[in-house]
Amino acid sequence: MPEELTAAVQRRVGRGEFSQYVTEAVARQLELDLLGELAALLDEEHGPVPERFLAEAGAAWPDVRQ
């Protein structure tokens, strides 16, 4: 890990919490990677989500970025 990134994490959480912070970040990234793989698989099997459904979801949850 780059030294400046390590230092930034240590300033944010302190030395004693560094390992936990990094572990949680890696776990979150793994979840996002797996969700991306699932989305690609579903898109491949069923095609893209119709635009009308995306518009409906956007109207229901306007604060969520796509």
PDB file of C-alpha atoms in Angstrom:
ATOM      1  CA  MET A   1       0.000   0.000   0.000  1.00  0.00           C
ATOM      2  CA  PRO A   2       1.402   3.441  -0.834  1.00  0.00           C
ATOM      3  CA  GLU A   3       2.897   5.202   2.178  1.00  0.00           C
ATOM      4  CA  GLU A   4       0.704   8.305   1.773  1.00  0.00           C
ATOM      5  CA  LEU A   5      -2.446   6.164   1.744  1.00  0.00           C
ATOM      6  CA  THR A   6      -1.300   4.290   4.845  1.00  0.00           C
ATOM      7  CA  ALA A   7      -0.628   7.592   6.600  1.00  0.00           C
ATOM      8  CA  ALA A   8      -4.062   8.947   5.642  1.00  0.00           C
ATOM      9  CA  VAL A   9      -5.800   5.882   7.088  1.00  0.00           C
ATOM     10  CA  GLN A  10      -3.733   6.044  10.279  1.00  0.00           C
ATOM     11  CA  ARG A  11      -4.621   9.734  10.732  1.00  0.00           C
ATOM     12  CA  ARG A  12      -8.296   8.888  10.322  1.00  0.00           C
ATOM     13  CA  VAL A  13      -8.535   5.812  12.582  1.00  0.00           C
ATOM     14  CA  GLY A  14      -5.330   5.613  14.595  1.00  0.00           C
ATOM     15  CA  ARG A  15      -2.742   2.869  14.534  1.00  0.00           C
ATOM     16  CA  GLY A  16      -4.750   0.421  16.641  1.00  0.00           C
ATOM     17  CA  GLU A  17      -7.684   0.377  14.218  1.00  0.00           C
ATOM     18  CA  PHE A  18      -5.734   0.293  10.944  1.00  0.00           C
ATOM     19  CA  SER A  19      -6.074  -3.446  10.336  1.00  0.00           C
ATOM     20  CA  GLN A  20      -9.815  -3.466  11.019  1.00  0.00           C
ATOM     21  CA  TYR A  21     -10.350  -0.462   8.740  1.00  0.00           C
ATOM     22  CA  VAL A  22      -8.453  -2.094   5.867  1.00  0.00           C
ATOM     23  CA  THR A  23     -10.196  -5.445   6.420  1.00  0.00           C
ATOM     24  CA  GLU A  24     -13.623  -3.792   6.262  1.00  0.00           C
ATOM     25  CA  ALA A  25     -12.642  -1.843   3.139  1.00  0.00           C
ATOM     26  CA  VAL A  26     -11.474  -5.010   1.381  1.00  0.00           C
ATOM     27  CA  ALA A  27     -14.662  -6.852   2.392  1.00  0.00           C
ATOM     28  CA  ARG A  28     -16.789  -3.988   0.995  1.00  0.00           C
ATOM     29  CA  GLN A  29     -14.830  -4.002  -2.259  1.00  0.00           C
ATOM     30  CA  LEU A  30     -15.237  -7.762  -2.598  1.00  0.00           C
ATOM     31  CA  GLU A  31     -19.001  -7.380  -2.134  1.00  0.00           C
ATOM     32  CA  LEU A  32     -19.070  -4.697  -4.842  1.00  0.00           C
ATOM     33  CA  ASP A  33     -17.018  -6.892  -7.185  1.00  0.00           C
ATOM     34  CA  LEU A  34     -19.377  -9.825  -6.651  1.00  0.00           C
ATOM     35  CA  LEU A  35     -22.440  -7.611  -7.197  1.00  0.00           C
ATOM     36  CA  GLY A  36     -20.880  -6.357 -10.417  1.00  0.00           C
ATOM     37  CA  GLU A  37     -20.320  -9.926 -11.578  1.00  0.00           C
ATOM     38  CA  LEU A  38     -23.920 -10.822 -10.726  1.00  0.00           C
ATOM     39  CA  ALA A  39     -25.226  -7.762 -12.590  1.00  0.00           C
ATOM     40  CA  ALA A  40     -23.178  -8.713 -15.658  1.00  0.00           C
ATOM     41  CA  LEU A  41     -24.441 -12.301 -15.510  1.00  0.00           C
ATOM     42  CA  LEU A  42     -28.063 -11.188 -15.186  1.00  0.00           C
ATOM     43  CA  ASP A  43     -27.613  -8.711 -18.031  1.00  0.00           C
ATOM     44  CA  GLU A  44     -26.118 -11.457 -20.194  1.00  0.00           C
ATOM     45  CA  GLU A  45     -28.918 -13.913 -19.399  1.00  0.00           C
ATOM     46  CA  HIS A  46     -31.902 -11.536 -19.402  1.00  0.00           C
ATOM     47  CA  GLY A  47     -30.766  -8.433 -21.248  1.00  0.00           C
ATOM     48  CA  PRO A  48     -30.544  -4.902 -19.908  1.00  0.00           C
ATOM     49  CA  VAL A  49     -33.107  -3.496 -17.499  1.00  0.00           C
ATOM     50  CA  PRO A  50     -35.795  -1.711 -19.524  1.00  0.00           C
ATOM     51  CA  GLU A  51     -35.540   2.081 -19.400  1.00  0.00           C
ATOM     52  CA  ARG A  52     -39.064   2.422 -17.975  1.00  0.00           C
ATOM     53  CA  PHE A  53     -38.050   0.364 -14.914  1.00  0.00           C
ATOM     54  CA  LEU A  54     -34.944   2.494 -14.425  1.00  0.00           C
ATOM     55  CA  ALA A  55     -37.063   5.647 -14.648  1.00  0.00           C
ATOM     56  CA  GLU A  56     -39.554   4.216 -12.156  1.00  0.00           C
ATOM     57  CA  ALA A  57     -36.769   3.346  -9.711  1.00  0.00           C
ATOM     58  CA  GLY A  58     -35.241   6.798 -10.161  1.00  0.00           C
ATOM     59  CA  ALA A  59     -38.563   8.424  -9.333  1.00  0.00           C
ATOM     60  CA  ALA A  60     -39.054   6.213  -6.259  1.00  0.00           C
ATOM     61  CA  TRP A  61     -35.517   6.849  -4.939  1.00  0.00           C
ATOM     62  CA  PRO A  62     -34.411  10.248  -6.287  1.00  0.00           C
ATOM     63  CA  ASP A  63     -31.517  10.565  -3.819  1.00  0.00           C
ATOM     64  CA  VAL A  64     -29.792   7.371  -5.021  1.00  0.00           C
ATOM     65  CA  ARG A  65     -27.157   7.816  -7.720  1.00  0.00           C
ATOM     66  CA  GLN A  66     -27.048   5.385 -10.618  1.00  0.00           C
TER      67      GLN A  66
END
